[in-house]
Amino acid sequence: FETGSSASNISKEWNTKTSVWLTRYVYIRTNGNLLAVYSTSAFWHGFYPGYYMFFLSVPLLTFAERLISKKISPYFVGKSQQQFYSILCSITMSISVQYLVLPFVLLSRDRSYGAYKSNYFFGHIIPVLVLLLGNLLPKPPSSNNDDKKKKQ
């Protein structure tokens, strides 16, 4: 899961059986509520604050990733552009996960907060900026395939 190019892939690969259970019994039953899924996962792991800090930060990254996928990825159409985009996503996701997972390892609130603070909260600030600024971007142009599907 260390080389995943998306938050959803990393979540699914982290613990496959738990991911299937959370999808079936929480995600589907709450109509895709990521906060419910990750809160359940944090509760499942225990009562250390680091678990909650980690698991409740993941939806922020996921929402930003979905917005980028919707608004920016359609502009990468050629094979070399798609490869570049894929590599960029993998690197960005790897850095983001390394940042977000710190509390999962440190467990205590003070140490976890200190770790985030020493990194200037970049893993929280950048997704918030993506969400705020990404919604200002125009809708990407639809491809010819999308137009054909709509006409049918």
XYZ file of C-alpha atoms in Angstrom:
152
model
C 0.000 0.000 0.000
C 3.030 2.307 0.299
C 3.026 2.949 -3.437
C -0.675 3.573 -3.887
C -1.644 6.454 -6.139
C -4.909 7.233 -4.345
C -6.232 7.380 -0.806
C -8.955 4.870 -1.591
C -6.435 2.351 -2.958
C -4.236 2.766 0.093
C -7.220 2.323 2.420
C -8.306 -0.832 0.622
C -4.807 -2.316 0.674
C -3.954 -1.370 4.284
C -5.965 -4.189 5.771
C -8.007 -5.922 3.092
C -10.429 -7.874 5.271
C -11.129 -4.906 7.536
C -11.604 -2.713 4.481
C -14.187 -5.124 3.072
C -16.031 -5.207 6.407
C -15.989 -1.400 6.761
C -17.205 -1.002 3.180
C -20.011 -3.510 3.587
C -21.238 -2.592 7.054
C -20.414 1.103 7.434
C -19.723 2.816 4.096
C -22.700 1.333 2.226
C -25.095 1.620 5.165
C -24.200 5.282 5.741
C -24.507 6.167 2.036
C -20.753 6.688 1.636
C -20.105 8.709 4.795
C -16.304 8.656 5.107
C -16.350 10.237 8.558
C -18.478 7.349 9.821
C -16.129 4.809 8.236
C -12.931 6.323 9.594
C -14.462 7.037 13.016
C -15.443 3.377 13.216
C -11.935 2.379 12.203
C -10.415 4.644 14.865
C -12.751 3.206 17.496
C -11.851 -0.297 16.297
C -8.148 0.411 16.864
C -8.557 1.742 20.387
C -8.779 4.897 22.432
C -5.413 6.530 21.793
C -5.865 10.084 20.465
C -3.378 9.397 17.669
C -5.753 6.918 16.066
C -8.512 9.525 15.913
C -6.143 12.235 14.671
C -5.029 9.954 11.852
C -8.329 8.401 10.840
C -10.264 11.667 10.968
C -7.638 13.362 8.774
C -7.891 10.788 5.993
C -11.321 11.964 4.701
C -9.868 15.440 4.126
C -7.199 13.947 1.882
C -9.798 11.765 0.152
C -12.132 14.702 -0.576
C -9.235 16.726 -2.019
C -8.116 13.758 -4.107
C -11.622 13.258 -5.509
C -11.846 16.917 -6.463
C -8.460 16.819 -8.211
C -9.464 13.660 -10.023
C -12.680 15.304 -11.189
C -11.339 18.753 -12.117
C -7.680 18.283 -13.083
C -7.057 14.727 -14.280
C -9.209 15.138 -17.439
C -6.570 17.566 -18.750
C -3.940 14.789 -18.814
C -5.054 12.983 -21.954
C -1.947 11.713 -23.757
C -0.125 8.566 -22.681
C 2.972 10.473 -21.525
C 0.785 13.021 -19.738
C -1.151 10.260 -17.985
C 2.115 8.600 -16.911
C 3.389 11.920 -15.561
C 0.102 12.480 -13.733
C 0.203 8.959 -12.274
C 3.787 9.398 -11.018
C 2.929 12.811 -9.572
C -0.111 11.335 -7.787
C 1.962 8.466 -6.374
C 4.646 10.804 -5.021
C 2.095 13.231 -3.592
C 0.104 10.425 -1.990
C 3.231 8.845 -0.500
C 4.293 12.142 1.099
C 0.753 12.805 2.331
C 0.374 9.359 3.873
C 3.784 9.589 5.579
C 2.628 12.851 7.140
C -0.868 11.710 8.116
C 0.234 8.377 9.617
C 2.481 10.012 12.251
C -0.205 10.044 14.991
C -1.043 6.410 14.269
C 2.507 5.565 15.323
C 2.991 8.174 18.063
C -0.436 7.582 19.685
C -0.367 10.446 22.205
C -2.120 13.713 21.435
C 0.815 15.937 22.410
C 3.411 14.025 20.421
C 1.090 13.724 17.426
C 0.199 17.405 17.478
C 3.908 18.227 17.814
C 4.706 16.086 14.778
C 2.037 17.790 12.684
C 3.181 21.196 13.957
C 6.825 20.500 13.100
C 5.636 19.848 9.537
C 3.631 23.085 9.550
C 0.371 21.124 9.152
C 1.069 20.948 5.399
C -0.889 17.699 5.069
C -3.985 19.464 6.337
C -3.481 22.924 4.839
C -2.841 21.763 1.267
C -6.013 19.608 1.038
C -8.085 22.474 2.484
C -6.613 24.834 -0.126
C -7.292 22.264 -2.852
C -10.916 22.026 -1.721
C -11.362 25.789 -1.521
C -9.579 26.657 -4.765
C -10.558 23.522 -6.671
C -14.220 24.385 -6.437
C -13.441 27.646 -8.227
C -12.020 25.800 -11.245
C -14.320 25.455 -14.241
C -15.780 22.090 -15.102
C -13.340 20.291 -17.417
C -14.386 19.824 -21.024
C -16.100 16.528 -21.681
C -14.483 14.081 -24.050
C -16.173 12.827 -27.222
C -16.823 9.482 -25.507
C -18.787 11.224 -22.750
C -20.861 13.096 -25.341
C -21.661 9.870 -27.191
C -22.773 8.158 -23.969
C -25.124 11.037 -23.117
C -26.775 10.910 -26.555
C -27.504 7.185 -26.260
